[in-house]
mmCIF file of C-alpha atoms in Angstrom:
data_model
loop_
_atom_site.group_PDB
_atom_site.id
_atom_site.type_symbol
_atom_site.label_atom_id
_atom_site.label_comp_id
_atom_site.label_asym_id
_atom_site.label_seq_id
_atom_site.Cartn_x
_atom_site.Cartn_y
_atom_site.Cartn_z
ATOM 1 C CA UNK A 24 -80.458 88.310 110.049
ATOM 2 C CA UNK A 25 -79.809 89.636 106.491
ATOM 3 C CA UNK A 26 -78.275 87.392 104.242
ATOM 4 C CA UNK A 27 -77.772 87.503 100.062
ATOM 5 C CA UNK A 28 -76.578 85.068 98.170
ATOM 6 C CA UNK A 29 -75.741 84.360 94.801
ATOM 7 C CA UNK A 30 -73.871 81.427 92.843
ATOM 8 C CA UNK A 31 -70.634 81.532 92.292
ATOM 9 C CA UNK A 32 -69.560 81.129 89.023
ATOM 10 C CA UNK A 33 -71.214 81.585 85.377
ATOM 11 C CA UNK A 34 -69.904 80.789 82.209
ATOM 12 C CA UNK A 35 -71.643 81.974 78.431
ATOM 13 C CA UNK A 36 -70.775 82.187 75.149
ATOM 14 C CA UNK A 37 -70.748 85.384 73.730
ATOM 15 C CA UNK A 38 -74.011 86.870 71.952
ATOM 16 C CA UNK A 39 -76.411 84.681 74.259
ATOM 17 C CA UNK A 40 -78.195 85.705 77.392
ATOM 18 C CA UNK A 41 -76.425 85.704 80.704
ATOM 19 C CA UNK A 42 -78.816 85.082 83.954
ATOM 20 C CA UNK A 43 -77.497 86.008 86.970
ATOM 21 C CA UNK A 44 -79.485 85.507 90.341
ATOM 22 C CA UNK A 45 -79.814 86.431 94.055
ATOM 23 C CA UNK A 46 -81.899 85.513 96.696
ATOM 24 C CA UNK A 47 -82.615 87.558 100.023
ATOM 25 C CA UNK A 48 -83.736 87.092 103.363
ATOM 26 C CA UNK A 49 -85.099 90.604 103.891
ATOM 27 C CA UNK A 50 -88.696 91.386 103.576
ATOM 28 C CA UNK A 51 -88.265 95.078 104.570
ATOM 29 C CA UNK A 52 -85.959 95.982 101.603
ATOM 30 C CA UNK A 53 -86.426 98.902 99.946
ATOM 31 C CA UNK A 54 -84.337 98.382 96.767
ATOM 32 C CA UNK A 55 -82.718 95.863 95.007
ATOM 33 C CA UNK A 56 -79.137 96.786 93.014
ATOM 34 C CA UNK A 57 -76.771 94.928 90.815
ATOM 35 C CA UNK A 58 -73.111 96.571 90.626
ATOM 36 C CA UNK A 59 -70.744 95.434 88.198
ATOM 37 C CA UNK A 60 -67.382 95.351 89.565
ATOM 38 C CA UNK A 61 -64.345 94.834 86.420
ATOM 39 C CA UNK A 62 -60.795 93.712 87.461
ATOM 40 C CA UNK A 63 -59.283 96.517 89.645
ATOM 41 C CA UNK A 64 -62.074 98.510 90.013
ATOM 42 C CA UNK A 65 -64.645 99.676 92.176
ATOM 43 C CA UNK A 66 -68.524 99.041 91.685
ATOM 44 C CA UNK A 67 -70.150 100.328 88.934
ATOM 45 C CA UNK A 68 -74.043 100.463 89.687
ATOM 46 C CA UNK A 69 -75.744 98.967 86.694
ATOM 47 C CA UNK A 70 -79.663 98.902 87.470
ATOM 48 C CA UNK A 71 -81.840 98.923 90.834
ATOM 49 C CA UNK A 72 -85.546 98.399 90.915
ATOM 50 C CA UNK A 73 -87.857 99.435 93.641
ATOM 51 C CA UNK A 74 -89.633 96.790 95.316
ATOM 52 C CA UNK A 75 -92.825 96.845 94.482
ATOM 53 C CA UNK A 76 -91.904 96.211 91.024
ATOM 54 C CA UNK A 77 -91.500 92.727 89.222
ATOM 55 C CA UNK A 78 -89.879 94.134 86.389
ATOM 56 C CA UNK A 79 -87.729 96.835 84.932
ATOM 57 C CA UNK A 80 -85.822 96.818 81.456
ATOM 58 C CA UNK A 81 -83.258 99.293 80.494
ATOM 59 C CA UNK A 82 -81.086 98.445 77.288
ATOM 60 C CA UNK A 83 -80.113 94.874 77.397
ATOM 61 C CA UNK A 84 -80.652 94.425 81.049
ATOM 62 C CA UNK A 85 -83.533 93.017 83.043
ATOM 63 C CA UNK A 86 -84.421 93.142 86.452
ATOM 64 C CA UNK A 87 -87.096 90.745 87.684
ATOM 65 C CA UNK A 88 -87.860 90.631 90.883
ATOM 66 C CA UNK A 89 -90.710 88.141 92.466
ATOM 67 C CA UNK A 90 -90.810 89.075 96.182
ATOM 68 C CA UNK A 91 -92.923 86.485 96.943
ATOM 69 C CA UNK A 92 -89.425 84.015 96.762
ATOM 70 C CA UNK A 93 -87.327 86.837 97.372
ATOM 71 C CA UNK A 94 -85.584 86.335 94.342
ATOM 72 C CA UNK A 95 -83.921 88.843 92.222
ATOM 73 C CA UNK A 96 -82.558 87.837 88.724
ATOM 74 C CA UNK A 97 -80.132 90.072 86.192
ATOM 75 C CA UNK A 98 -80.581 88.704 82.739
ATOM 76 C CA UNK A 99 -77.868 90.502 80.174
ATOM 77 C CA UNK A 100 -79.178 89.874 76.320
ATOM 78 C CA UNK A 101 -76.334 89.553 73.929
ATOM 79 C CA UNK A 102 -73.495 89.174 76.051
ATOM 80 C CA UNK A 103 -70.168 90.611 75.028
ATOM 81 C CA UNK A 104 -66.759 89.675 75.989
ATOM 82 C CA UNK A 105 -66.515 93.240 77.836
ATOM 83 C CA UNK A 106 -69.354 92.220 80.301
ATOM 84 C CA UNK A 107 -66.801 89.606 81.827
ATOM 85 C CA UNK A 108 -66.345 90.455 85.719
ATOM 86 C CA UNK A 109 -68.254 90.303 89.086
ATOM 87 C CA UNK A 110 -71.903 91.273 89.318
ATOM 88 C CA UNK A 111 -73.197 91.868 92.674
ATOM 89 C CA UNK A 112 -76.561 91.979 94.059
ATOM 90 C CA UNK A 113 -77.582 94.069 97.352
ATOM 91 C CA UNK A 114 -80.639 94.832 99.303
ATOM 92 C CA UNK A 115 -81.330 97.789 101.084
ATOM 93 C CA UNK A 116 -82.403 97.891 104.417
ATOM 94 C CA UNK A 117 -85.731 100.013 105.155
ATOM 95 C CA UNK A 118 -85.046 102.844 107.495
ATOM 96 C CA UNK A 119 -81.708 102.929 107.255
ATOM 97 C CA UNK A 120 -78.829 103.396 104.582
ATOM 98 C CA UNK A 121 -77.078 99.952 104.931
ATOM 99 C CA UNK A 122 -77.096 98.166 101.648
ATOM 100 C CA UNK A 123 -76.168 94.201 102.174
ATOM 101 C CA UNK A 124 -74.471 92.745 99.110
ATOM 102 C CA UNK A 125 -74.068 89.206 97.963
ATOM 103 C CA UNK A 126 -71.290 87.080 97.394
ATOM 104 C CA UNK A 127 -70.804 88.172 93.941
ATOM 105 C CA UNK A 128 -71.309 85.893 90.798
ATOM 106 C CA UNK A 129 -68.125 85.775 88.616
ATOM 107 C CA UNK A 130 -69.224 85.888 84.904
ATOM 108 C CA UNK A 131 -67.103 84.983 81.981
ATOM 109 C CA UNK A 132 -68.132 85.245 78.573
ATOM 110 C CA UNK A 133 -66.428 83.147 76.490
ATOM 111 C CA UNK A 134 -65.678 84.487 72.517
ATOM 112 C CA UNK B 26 -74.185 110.125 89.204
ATOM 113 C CA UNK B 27 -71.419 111.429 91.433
ATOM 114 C CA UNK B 28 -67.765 111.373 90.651
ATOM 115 C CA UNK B 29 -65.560 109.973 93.415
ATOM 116 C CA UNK B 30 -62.073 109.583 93.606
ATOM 117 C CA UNK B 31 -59.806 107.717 96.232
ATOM 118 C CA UNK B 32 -56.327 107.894 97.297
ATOM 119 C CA UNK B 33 -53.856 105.622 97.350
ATOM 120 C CA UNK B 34 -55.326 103.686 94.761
ATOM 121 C CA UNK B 35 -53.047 101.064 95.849
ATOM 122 C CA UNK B 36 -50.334 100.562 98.795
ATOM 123 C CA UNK B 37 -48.145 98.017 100.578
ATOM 124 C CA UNK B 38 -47.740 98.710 103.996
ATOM 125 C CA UNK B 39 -45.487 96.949 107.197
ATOM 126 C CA UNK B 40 -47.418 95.298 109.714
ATOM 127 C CA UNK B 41 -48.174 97.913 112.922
ATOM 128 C CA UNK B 42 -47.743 100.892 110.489
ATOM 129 C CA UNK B 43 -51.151 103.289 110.037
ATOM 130 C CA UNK B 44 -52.322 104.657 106.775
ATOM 131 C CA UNK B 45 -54.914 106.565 105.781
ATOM 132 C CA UNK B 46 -57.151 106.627 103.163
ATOM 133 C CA UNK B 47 -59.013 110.191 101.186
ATOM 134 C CA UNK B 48 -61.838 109.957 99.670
ATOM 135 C CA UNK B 49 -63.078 113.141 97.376
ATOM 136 C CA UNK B 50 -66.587 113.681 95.673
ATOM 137 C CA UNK B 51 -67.189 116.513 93.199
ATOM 138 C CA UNK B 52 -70.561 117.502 94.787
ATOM 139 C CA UNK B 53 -71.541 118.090 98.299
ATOM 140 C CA UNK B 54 -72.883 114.804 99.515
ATOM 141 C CA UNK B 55 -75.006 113.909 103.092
ATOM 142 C CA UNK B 56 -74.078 110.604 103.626
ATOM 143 C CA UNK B 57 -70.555 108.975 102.852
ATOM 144 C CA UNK B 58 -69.662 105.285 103.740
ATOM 145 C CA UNK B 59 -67.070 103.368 103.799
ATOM 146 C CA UNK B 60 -66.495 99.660 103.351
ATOM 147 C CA UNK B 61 -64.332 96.813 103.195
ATOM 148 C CA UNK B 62 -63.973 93.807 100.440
ATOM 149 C CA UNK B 63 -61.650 91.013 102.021
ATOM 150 C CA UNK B 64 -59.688 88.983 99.084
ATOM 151 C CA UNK B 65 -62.827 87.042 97.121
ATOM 152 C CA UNK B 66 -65.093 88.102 99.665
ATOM 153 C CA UNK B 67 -68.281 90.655 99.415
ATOM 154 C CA UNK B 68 -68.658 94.145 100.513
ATOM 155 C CA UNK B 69 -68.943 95.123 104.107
ATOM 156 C CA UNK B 70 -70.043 98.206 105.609
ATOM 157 C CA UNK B 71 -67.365 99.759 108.230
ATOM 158 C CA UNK B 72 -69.405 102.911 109.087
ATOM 159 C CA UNK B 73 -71.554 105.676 107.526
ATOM 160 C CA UNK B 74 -69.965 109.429 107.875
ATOM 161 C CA UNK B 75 -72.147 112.021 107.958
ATOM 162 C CA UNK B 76 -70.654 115.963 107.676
ATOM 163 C CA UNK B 77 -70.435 117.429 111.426
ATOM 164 C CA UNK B 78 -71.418 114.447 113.709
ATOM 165 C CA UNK B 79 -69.086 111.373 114.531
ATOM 166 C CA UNK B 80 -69.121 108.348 112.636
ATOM 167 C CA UNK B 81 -71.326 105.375 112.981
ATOM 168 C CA UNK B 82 -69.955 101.876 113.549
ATOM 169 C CA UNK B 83 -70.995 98.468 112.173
ATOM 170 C CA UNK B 84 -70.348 95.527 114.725
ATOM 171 C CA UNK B 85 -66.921 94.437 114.174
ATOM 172 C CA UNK B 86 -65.683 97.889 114.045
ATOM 173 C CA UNK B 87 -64.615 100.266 116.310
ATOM 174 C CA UNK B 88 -63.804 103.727 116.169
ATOM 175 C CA UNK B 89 -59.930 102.775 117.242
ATOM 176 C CA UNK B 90 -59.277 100.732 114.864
ATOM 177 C CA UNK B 91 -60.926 102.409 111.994
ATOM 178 C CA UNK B 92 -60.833 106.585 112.473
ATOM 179 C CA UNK B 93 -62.995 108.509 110.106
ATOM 180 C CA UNK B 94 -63.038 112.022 109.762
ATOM 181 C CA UNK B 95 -65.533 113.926 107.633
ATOM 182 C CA UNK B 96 -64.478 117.451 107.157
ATOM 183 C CA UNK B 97 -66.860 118.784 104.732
ATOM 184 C CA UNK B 98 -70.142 117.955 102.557
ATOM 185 C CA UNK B 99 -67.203 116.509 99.509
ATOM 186 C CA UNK B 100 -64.264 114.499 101.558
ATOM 187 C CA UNK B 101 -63.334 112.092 104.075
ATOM 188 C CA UNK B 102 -60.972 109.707 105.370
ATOM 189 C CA UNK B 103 -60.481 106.507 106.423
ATOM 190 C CA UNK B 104 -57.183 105.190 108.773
ATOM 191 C CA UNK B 105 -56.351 101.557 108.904
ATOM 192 C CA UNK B 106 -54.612 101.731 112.398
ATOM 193 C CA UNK B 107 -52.067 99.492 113.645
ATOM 194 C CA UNK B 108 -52.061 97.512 110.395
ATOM 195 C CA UNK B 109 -52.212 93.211 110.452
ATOM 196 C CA UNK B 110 -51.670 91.327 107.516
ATOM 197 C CA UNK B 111 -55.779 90.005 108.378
ATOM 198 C CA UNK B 112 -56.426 94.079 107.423
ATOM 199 C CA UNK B 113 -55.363 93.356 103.358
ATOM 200 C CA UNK B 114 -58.642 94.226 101.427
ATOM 201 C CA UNK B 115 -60.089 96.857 98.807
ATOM 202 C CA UNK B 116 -61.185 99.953 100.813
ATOM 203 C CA UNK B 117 -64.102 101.759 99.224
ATOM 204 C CA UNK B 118 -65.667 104.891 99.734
ATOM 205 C CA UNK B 119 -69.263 105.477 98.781
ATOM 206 C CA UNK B 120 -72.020 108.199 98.653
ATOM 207 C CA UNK B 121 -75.586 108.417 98.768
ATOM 208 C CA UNK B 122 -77.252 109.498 95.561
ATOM 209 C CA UNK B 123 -79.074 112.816 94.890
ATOM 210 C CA UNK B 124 -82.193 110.604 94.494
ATOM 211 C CA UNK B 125 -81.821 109.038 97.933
ATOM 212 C CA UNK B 126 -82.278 105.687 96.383
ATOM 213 C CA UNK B 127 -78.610 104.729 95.513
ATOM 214 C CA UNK B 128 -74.907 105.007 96.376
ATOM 215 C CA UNK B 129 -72.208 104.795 94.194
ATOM 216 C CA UNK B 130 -68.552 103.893 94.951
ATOM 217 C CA UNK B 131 -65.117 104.952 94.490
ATOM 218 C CA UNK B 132 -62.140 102.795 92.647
ATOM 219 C CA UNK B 133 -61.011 101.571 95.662
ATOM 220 C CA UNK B 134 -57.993 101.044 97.809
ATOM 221 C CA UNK B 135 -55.681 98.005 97.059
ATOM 222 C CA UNK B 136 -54.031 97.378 100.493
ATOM 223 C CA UNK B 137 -52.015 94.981 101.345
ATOM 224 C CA UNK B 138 -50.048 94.690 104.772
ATOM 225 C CA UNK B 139 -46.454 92.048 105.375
#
């Protein structure tokens, strides 16, 4: 079936590079998200690339995606204190409107 | 991006005791969903609403236990029936994007049942 995971935990010190990542078992997914999710709030839909792309930059995020592995990575350049929280990755599923999300990967940014 | 709003935003509830949860978009939206994050745990999909037809169940949740109603193209609900302690989780509301390539979510519900 469809599973996504992602580590748990990551810890960085502030103004480096965070790299979050996600693997997937689905090979029919259409897109590939990351949601931010802060302390009492919903999710807040950073980036999602299509996937027949490898890349896709916007600001200081970047999506790279190698399908081949089925590995999705978030990489956040310059990381500030107020990018501390959750960041989830999710797949959806072609033909339908089910998105599967990972376990989450709890960053902390450390000033 | 749409905006979406959710009521309660939080609530404590007795165990057995029903409540239900509104979720409001400020444009007309297809597709709504609604899902469930368990304490530390990812999201889970309860069911996708669409405007005029009944509600569509993931497995592990039935209709019963989890009534939606979708009244028009910018609200629904969600009821937490006969509430267990097991049923304490963030309730979110999402909706498909204009582009057809992304949902966004809602705040959330904080529930928590004794």
């Amino acid at each position: 079936g469809e599973d996504v995971e992602q580590s748990l935990f990551l810890s960085v010190r502030e103004g480096d590079s965070s790299v979050i990542n996600c693997t997937y078992t689905d090979s029919s997914s259409t897109y590939l998200y990351w949601y931010k999710q802060e302390p009492g709030a919903g999710l807040q839909l950073l980036t999602y690339i299509f996937s027949n792309m490898d890349m896709k930059q916007d600001q200081r995020l970047t999506v790279l995606l190698n399908k081949k592995d089925k590995h999705l990575s978030l990489r956040i350049a310059d990381t500030q204190t107020g990018d501390s929280a959750i960041y989830f990755c999710a797949e959806s599923i072609r033909g339908t409107y089910k998105y599967i999300f990972g376990t989450g990967t709890r960053l902390k940014v450390l000033a | 991006s749409a905006v979406i709003s959710q009521k309660p935003s939080r609530d404590i509830c007795q165990r057995g005791t029903s409540l239900t949860i509104q979720c409001q978009v400020d444009s007309q939206v297809t597709m709504m969903f609604w899902y469930r994050q368990q304490p530390g745990q990812s999201l889970t999909l309860i069911a996708t609403a669409n405007q005029g037809s009944e509600a569509t169940y993931e497995s592990g949740f039935v209709i019963d236990k989890f009534p939606i109603s979708r009244p028009n193209l910018t609200f629904s609900t969600l009821t937490v029936s006969n509430m267990s302690p097991e049923d304490s989780s963030i309730y979110l509301c999402s909706v498909e994007g204009a582009d057809g390539e992304t949902q966004y979510f809602g705040p959330g519900t904080r529930l928590l049942v004794l």
